[in-house]
C-alpha cells in the first residue's frame, strides 16, 4: 500500500493554492518556523496543529483505527 504523509498533502495543497508558508502561518496561527520544519521533514506536528493547517487549506483529516490481533 502506498502511503503519502499528511504533511506532504498539506504542502502540495498549499502550493497548488499558491499560498506562501508565511501566509499559511498567519492564517492558521502555526508559527512559521514550525511550519518550515514540518514541511522539510524535521518536525512532528500535533494533531491539533495539523487540524489548524488543514482548516485553512480546505482539507479534512480522518482517522481510522481497527483491531488487527487479539490481545
PDB file of N, CA and C in Angstrom:
ATOM      1  N   UNK A   1       0.844  -1.185   0.000  1.00  0.00           N
ATOM      2  CA  UNK A   1       0.000   0.000   0.000  1.00  0.00           C
ATOM      3  C   UNK A   1       0.884   1.242   0.000  1.00  0.00           C
ATOM      4  N   UNK A   2       0.552   2.204  -0.829  1.00  0.00           N
ATOM      5  CA  UNK A   2       1.298   3.454  -0.912  1.00  0.00           C
ATOM      6  C   UNK A   2       0.778   4.424   0.126  1.00  0.00           C
ATOM      7  N   UNK A   3       1.696   5.039   0.869  1.00  0.00           N
ATOM      8  CA  UNK A   3       1.334   5.982   1.916  1.00  0.00           C
ATOM      9  C   UNK A   3       1.921   7.342   1.609  1.00  0.00           C
ATOM     10  N   UNK A   4       1.102   8.346   1.621  1.00  0.00           N
ATOM     11  CA  UNK A   4       1.551   9.725   1.467  1.00  0.00           C
ATOM     12  C   UNK A   4       1.341  10.413   2.807  1.00  0.00           C
ATOM     13  N   UNK A   5       2.389  11.002   3.348  1.00  0.00           N
ATOM     14  CA  UNK A   5       2.261  11.624   4.656  1.00  0.00           C
ATOM     15  C   UNK A   5       1.311  12.818   4.605  1.00  0.00           C
ATOM     16  N   UNK A   6       0.690  13.076   5.723  1.00  0.00           N
ATOM     17  CA  UNK A   6      -0.255  14.186   5.825  1.00  0.00           C
ATOM     18  C   UNK A   6       0.439  15.494   5.480  1.00  0.00           C
ATOM     19  N   UNK A   7       1.643  15.673   5.963  1.00  0.00           N
ATOM     20  CA  UNK A   7       2.332  16.935   5.718  1.00  0.00           C
ATOM     21  C   UNK A   7       2.659  17.117   4.233  1.00  0.00           C
ATOM     22  N   UNK A   8       2.896  16.029   3.498  1.00  0.00           N
ATOM     23  CA  UNK A   8       3.117  16.138   2.050  1.00  0.00           C
ATOM     24  C   UNK A   8       1.850  16.605   1.347  1.00  0.00           C
ATOM     25  N   UNK A   9       0.716  16.112   1.801  1.00  0.00           N
ATOM     26  CA  UNK A   9      -0.567  16.540   1.232  1.00  0.00           C
ATOM     27  C   UNK A   9      -0.809  18.012   1.539  1.00  0.00           C
ATOM     28  N   UNK A  10      -0.520  18.412   2.775  1.00  0.00           N
ATOM     29  CA  UNK A  10      -0.691  19.807   3.172  1.00  0.00           C
ATOM     30  C   UNK A  10       0.203  20.714   2.325  1.00  0.00           C
ATOM     31  N   UNK A  11       1.453  20.328   2.159  1.00  0.00           N
ATOM     32  CA  UNK A  11       2.384  21.140   1.362  1.00  0.00           C
ATOM     33  C   UNK A  11       1.918  21.234  -0.091  1.00  0.00           C
ATOM     34  N   UNK A  12       1.514  20.119  -0.671  1.00  0.00           N
ATOM     35  CA  UNK A  12       1.053  20.116  -2.057  1.00  0.00           C
ATOM     36  C   UNK A  12      -0.186  21.002  -2.232  1.00  0.00           C
ATOM     37  N   UNK A  13      -1.085  20.930  -1.277  1.00  0.00           N
ATOM     38  CA  UNK A  13      -2.305  21.758  -1.330  1.00  0.00           C
ATOM     39  C   UNK A  13      -1.937  23.234  -1.207  1.00  0.00           C
ATOM     40  N   UNK A  14      -1.035  23.545  -0.283  1.00  0.00           N
ATOM     41  CA  UNK A  14      -0.604  24.936  -0.101  1.00  0.00           C
ATOM     42  C   UNK A  14      -0.013  25.466  -1.405  1.00  0.00           C
ATOM     43  N   UNK A  15       0.845  24.676  -2.012  1.00  0.00           N
ATOM     44  CA  UNK A  15       1.482  25.102  -3.258  1.00  0.00           C
ATOM     45  C   UNK A  15       0.482  25.218  -4.402  1.00  0.00           C
ATOM     46  N   UNK A  16      -0.482  24.295  -4.476  1.00  0.00           N
ATOM     47  CA  UNK A  16      -1.469  24.354  -5.557  1.00  0.00           C
ATOM     48  C   UNK A  16      -2.369  25.587  -5.436  1.00  0.00           C
ATOM     49  N   UNK A  17      -2.574  26.040  -4.207  1.00  0.00           N
ATOM     50  CA  UNK A  17      -3.366  27.248  -3.975  1.00  0.00           C
ATOM     51  C   UNK A  17      -2.515  28.514  -4.044  1.00  0.00           C
ATOM     52  N   UNK A  18      -1.221  28.330  -4.269  1.00  0.00           N
ATOM     53  CA  UNK A  18      -0.258  29.428  -4.336  1.00  0.00           C
ATOM     54  C   UNK A  18      -0.269  30.264  -3.052  1.00  0.00           C
ATOM     55  N   UNK A  19      -0.309  29.551  -1.931  1.00  0.00           N
ATOM     56  CA  UNK A  19      -0.259  30.179  -0.612  1.00  0.00           C
ATOM     57  C   UNK A  19       1.169  30.021  -0.098  1.00  0.00           C
ATOM     58  N   UNK A  20       1.764  31.106   0.346  1.00  0.00           N
ATOM     59  CA  UNK A  20       3.121  31.035   0.883  1.00  0.00           C
ATOM     60  C   UNK A  20       3.101  30.422   2.285  1.00  0.00           C
ATOM     61  N   UNK A  21       4.254  29.965   2.714  1.00  0.00           N
ATOM     62  CA  UNK A  21       4.365  29.454   4.085  1.00  0.00           C
ATOM     63  C   UNK A  21       4.007  30.554   5.074  1.00  0.00           C
ATOM     64  N   UNK A  22       4.439  31.761   4.821  1.00  0.00           N
ATOM     65  CA  UNK A  22       4.149  32.892   5.713  1.00  0.00           C
ATOM     66  C   UNK A  22       2.653  33.133   5.799  1.00  0.00           C
ATOM     67  N   UNK A  23       1.972  33.124   4.659  1.00  0.00           N
ATOM     68  CA  UNK A  23       0.533  33.353   4.659  1.00  0.00           C
ATOM     69  C   UNK A  23      -0.199  32.241   5.413  1.00  0.00           C
ATOM     70  N   UNK A  24       0.217  30.984   5.187  1.00  0.00           N
ATOM     71  CA  UNK A  24      -0.414  29.868   5.894  1.00  0.00           C
ATOM     72  C   UNK A  24      -0.163  29.981   7.388  1.00  0.00           C
ATOM     73  N   UNK A  25       1.025  30.378   7.750  1.00  0.00           N
ATOM     74  CA  UNK A  25       1.353  30.581   9.156  1.00  0.00           C
ATOM     75  C   UNK A  25       0.443  31.644   9.770  1.00  0.00           C
ATOM     76  N   UNK A  26       0.316  32.765   9.088  1.00  0.00           N
ATOM     77  CA  UNK A  26      -0.523  33.855   9.584  1.00  0.00           C
ATOM     78  C   UNK A  26      -1.986  33.442   9.710  1.00  0.00           C
ATOM     79  N   UNK A  27      -2.491  32.751   8.707  1.00  0.00           N
ATOM     80  CA  UNK A  27      -3.900  32.361   8.689  1.00  0.00           C
ATOM     81  C   UNK A  27      -4.231  31.258   9.686  1.00  0.00           C
ATOM     82  N   UNK A  28      -3.289  30.376   9.916  1.00  0.00           N
ATOM     83  CA  UNK A  28      -3.549  29.218  10.787  1.00  0.00           C
ATOM     84  C   UNK A  28      -3.147  29.440  12.243  1.00  0.00           C
ATOM     85  N   UNK A  29      -2.251  30.395  12.467  1.00  0.00           N
ATOM     86  CA  UNK A  29      -1.740  30.594  13.814  1.00  0.00           C
ATOM     87  C   UNK A  29      -0.601  29.650  14.171  1.00  0.00           C
ATOM     88  N   UNK A  30      -0.116  28.903  13.190  1.00  0.00           N
ATOM     89  CA  UNK A  30       1.020  27.999  13.394  1.00  0.00           C
ATOM     90  C   UNK A  30       2.289  28.796  13.105  1.00  0.00           C
ATOM     91  N   UNK A  31       3.247  28.738  14.019  1.00  0.00           N
ATOM     92  CA  UNK A  31       4.486  29.506  13.859  1.00  0.00           C
ATOM     93  C   UNK A  31       5.170  29.166  12.535  1.00  0.00           C
ATOM     94  N   UNK A  32       5.698  30.181  11.877  1.00  0.00           N
ATOM     95  CA  UNK A  32       6.358  29.992  10.587  1.00  0.00           C
ATOM     96  C   UNK A  32       7.523  29.019  10.704  1.00  0.00           C
ATOM     97  N   UNK A  33       8.321  29.148  11.737  1.00  0.00           N
ATOM     98  CA  UNK A  33       9.453  28.237  11.922  1.00  0.00           C
ATOM     99  C   UNK A  33       9.009  26.799  12.050  1.00  0.00           C
ATOM    100  N   UNK A  34       7.913  26.577  12.771  1.00  0.00           N
ATOM    101  CA  UNK A  34       7.384  25.221  12.936  1.00  0.00           C
ATOM    102  C   UNK A  34       6.885  24.683  11.597  1.00  0.00           C
ATOM    103  N   UNK A  35       6.179  25.495  10.845  1.00  0.00           N
ATOM    104  CA  UNK A  35       5.670  25.075   9.541  1.00  0.00           C
ATOM    105  C   UNK A  35       6.819  24.691   8.611  1.00  0.00           C
ATOM    106  N   UNK A  36       7.876  25.484   8.613  1.00  0.00           N
ATOM    107  CA  UNK A  36       9.037  25.175   7.772  1.00  0.00           C
ATOM    108  C   UNK A  36       9.674  23.850   8.186  1.00  0.00           C
ATOM    109  N   UNK A  37       9.755  23.595   9.485  1.00  0.00           N
ATOM    110  CA  UNK A  37      10.294  22.324   9.965  1.00  0.00           C
ATOM    111  C   UNK A  37       9.419  21.157   9.511  1.00  0.00           C
ATOM    112  N   UNK A  38       8.115  21.309   9.646  1.00  0.00           N
ATOM    113  CA  UNK A  38       7.206  20.235   9.247  1.00  0.00           C
ATOM    114  C   UNK A  38       7.380  19.907   7.774  1.00  0.00           C
ATOM    115  N   UNK A  39       7.380  20.941   6.950  1.00  0.00           N
ATOM    116  CA  UNK A  39       7.459  20.720   5.506  1.00  0.00           C
ATOM    117  C   UNK A  39       8.805  20.156   5.068  1.00  0.00           C
ATOM    118  N   UNK A  40       9.840  20.392   5.842  1.00  0.00           N
ATOM    119  CA  UNK A  40      11.155  19.852   5.495  1.00  0.00           C
ATOM    120  C   UNK A  40      11.387  18.477   6.111  1.00  0.00           C
ATOM    121  N   UNK A  41      10.394  17.976   6.843  1.00  0.00           N
ATOM    122  CA  UNK A  41      10.506  16.649   7.433  1.00  0.00           C
ATOM    123  C   UNK A  41      11.260  16.611   8.745  1.00  0.00           C
ATOM    124  N   UNK A  42      11.493  17.771   9.336  1.00  0.00           N
ATOM    125  CA  UNK A  42      12.269  17.832  10.576  1.00  0.00           C
ATOM    126  C   UNK A  42      11.410  18.070  11.806  1.00  0.00           C
ATOM    127  N   UNK A  43      10.129  18.169  11.625  1.00  0.00           N
ATOM    128  CA  UNK A  43       9.241  18.424  12.753  1.00  0.00           C
ATOM    129  C   UNK A  43       8.172  17.358  12.854  1.00  0.00           C
ATOM    130  N   UNK A  44       7.495  17.341  13.963  1.00  0.00           N
ATOM    131  CA  UNK A  44       6.443  16.363  14.203  1.00  0.00           C
ATOM    132  C   UNK A  44       5.213  17.097  14.743  1.00  0.00           C
ATOM    133  N   UNK A  45       4.336  17.548  13.856  1.00  0.00           N
ATOM    134  CA  UNK A  45       3.202  18.344  14.305  1.00  0.00           C
ATOM    135  C   UNK A  45       2.188  17.518  15.100  1.00  0.00           C
ATOM    136  N   UNK A  46       1.539  18.185  16.031  1.00  0.00           N
ATOM    137  CA  UNK A  46       0.469  17.542  16.776  1.00  0.00           C
ATOM    138  C   UNK A  46      -0.780  17.473  15.896  1.00  0.00           C
ATOM    139  N   UNK A  47      -1.725  16.675  16.298  1.00  0.00           N
ATOM    140  CA  UNK A  47      -2.987  16.577  15.571  1.00  0.00           C
ATOM    141  C   UNK A  47      -3.693  17.935  15.555  1.00  0.00           C
ATOM    142  N   UNK A  48      -3.605  18.649  16.651  1.00  0.00           N
ATOM    143  CA  UNK A  48      -4.212  19.981  16.738  1.00  0.00           C
ATOM    144  C   UNK A  48      -3.588  20.940  15.713  1.00  0.00           C
ATOM    145  N   UNK A  49      -2.279  20.891  15.569  1.00  0.00           N
ATOM    146  CA  UNK A  49      -1.586  21.742  14.601  1.00  0.00           C
ATOM    147  C   UNK A  49      -1.968  21.349  13.177  1.00  0.00           C
ATOM    148  N   UNK A  50      -2.012  20.052  12.911  1.00  0.00           N
ATOM    149  CA  UNK A  50      -2.422  19.587  11.579  1.00  0.00           C
ATOM    150  C   UNK A  50      -3.826  20.065  11.249  1.00  0.00           C
ATOM    151  N   UNK A  51      -4.724  20.026  12.235  1.00  0.00           N
ATOM    152  CA  UNK A  51      -6.098  20.475  12.015  1.00  0.00           C
ATOM    153  C   UNK A  51      -6.138  21.955  11.656  1.00  0.00           C
ATOM    154  N   UNK A  52      -5.356  22.759  12.347  1.00  0.00           N
ATOM    155  CA  UNK A  52      -5.308  24.196  12.038  1.00  0.00           C
ATOM    156  C   UNK A  52      -4.881  24.427  10.592  1.00  0.00           C
ATOM    157  N   UNK A  53      -3.852  23.721  10.162  1.00  0.00           N
ATOM    158  CA  UNK A  53      -3.365  23.871   8.789  1.00  0.00           C
ATOM    159  C   UNK A  53      -4.406  23.393   7.787  1.00  0.00           C
ATOM    160  N   UNK A  54      -4.995  22.243   8.060  1.00  0.00           N
ATOM    161  CA  UNK A  54      -5.995  21.678   7.150  1.00  0.00           C
ATOM    162  C   UNK A  54      -7.234  22.554   7.051  1.00  0.00           C
ATOM    163  N   UNK A  55      -7.654  23.123   8.163  1.00  0.00           N
ATOM    164  CA  UNK A  55      -8.829  24.001   8.149  1.00  0.00           C
ATOM    165  C   UNK A  55      -8.621  25.172   7.191  1.00  0.00           C
ATOM    166  N   UNK A  56      -7.457  25.774   7.228  1.00  0.00           N
ATOM    167  CA  UNK A  56      -7.163  26.915   6.355  1.00  0.00           C
ATOM    168  C   UNK A  56      -7.117  26.486   4.885  1.00  0.00           C
ATOM    169  N   UNK A  57      -6.608  25.288   4.633  1.00  0.00           N
ATOM    170  CA  UNK A  57      -6.422  24.824   3.258  1.00  0.00           C
ATOM    171  C   UNK A  57      -7.617  24.075   2.683  1.00  0.00           C
ATOM    172  N   UNK A  58      -8.674  23.931   3.464  1.00  0.00           N
ATOM    173  CA  UNK A  58      -9.864  23.235   2.972  1.00  0.00           C
ATOM    174  C   UNK A  58      -9.677  21.734   2.902  1.00  0.00           C
ATOM    175  N   UNK A  59      -8.882  21.199   3.814  1.00  0.00           N
ATOM    176  CA  UNK A  59      -8.652  19.761   3.883  1.00  0.00           C
ATOM    177  C   UNK A  59      -9.303  19.200   5.142  1.00  0.00           C
ATOM    178  N   UNK A  60      -9.587  17.926   5.119  1.00  0.00           N
ATOM    179  CA  UNK A  60     -10.186  17.253   6.272  1.00  0.00           C
ATOM    180  C   UNK A  60      -9.300  16.078   6.671  1.00  0.00           C
ATOM    181  N   UNK A  61      -9.083  15.945   7.959  1.00  0.00           N
ATOM    182  CA  UNK A  61      -8.321  14.812   8.481  1.00  0.00           C
ATOM    183  C   UNK A  61      -9.315  13.758   8.954  1.00  0.00           C
ATOM    184  N   UNK A  62      -9.110  12.539   8.514  1.00  0.00           N
ATOM    185  CA  UNK A  62      -9.911  11.428   9.024  1.00  0.00           C
ATOM    186  C   UNK A  62      -8.962  10.418   9.635  1.00  0.00           C
ATOM    187  N   UNK A  63      -9.400   9.810  10.693  1.00  0.00           N
ATOM    188  CA  UNK A  63      -8.570   8.859  11.413  1.00  0.00           C
ATOM    189  C   UNK A  63      -9.346   7.565  11.553  1.00  0.00           C
ATOM    190  N   UNK A  64      -8.674   6.474  11.291  1.00  0.00           N
ATOM    191  CA  UNK A  64      -9.315   5.172  11.386  1.00  0.00           C
ATOM    192  C   UNK A  64      -8.432   4.244  12.201  1.00  0.00           C
ATOM    193  N   UNK A  65      -9.042   3.553  13.127  1.00  0.00           N
ATOM    194  CA  UNK A  65      -8.316   2.591  13.942  1.00  0.00           C
ATOM    195  C   UNK A  65      -9.092   1.282  13.902  1.00  0.00           C
ATOM    196  N   UNK A  66      -8.394   0.194  13.661  1.00  0.00           N
ATOM    197  CA  UNK A  66      -9.073  -1.081  13.682  1.00  0.00           C
ATOM    198  C   UNK A  66      -8.209  -2.130  14.354  1.00  0.00           C
ATOM    199  N   UNK A  67      -8.831  -3.056  14.945  1.00  0.00           N
ATOM    200  CA  UNK A  67      -8.158  -4.121  15.661  1.00  0.00           C
ATOM    201  C   UNK A  67      -7.517  -5.077  14.662  1.00  0.00           C
ATOM    202  N   UNK A  68      -6.253  -5.406  14.889  1.00  0.00           N
ATOM    203  CA  UNK A  68      -5.566  -6.303  13.974  1.00  0.00           C
ATOM    204  C   UNK A  68      -5.304  -7.681  14.586  1.00  0.00           C
ATOM    205  N   UNK A  69      -5.163  -7.756  15.912  1.00  0.00           N
ATOM    206  CA  UNK A  69      -4.933  -9.028  16.590  1.00  0.00           C
ATOM    207  C   UNK A  69      -5.638  -9.029  17.944  1.00  0.00           C
ATOM    208  N   UNK A  70      -5.826 -10.210  18.494  1.00  0.00           N
ATOM    209  CA  UNK A  70      -6.386 -10.310  19.835  1.00  0.00           C
ATOM    210  C   UNK A  70      -5.291 -10.120  20.855  1.00  0.00           C
ATOM    211  N   UNK A  71      -5.576  -9.369  21.920  1.00  0.00           N
ATOM    212  CA  UNK A  71      -4.538  -9.175  22.947  1.00  0.00           C
ATOM    213  C   UNK A  71      -4.276 -10.439  23.731  1.00  0.00           C
TER     214      UNK A  71
END
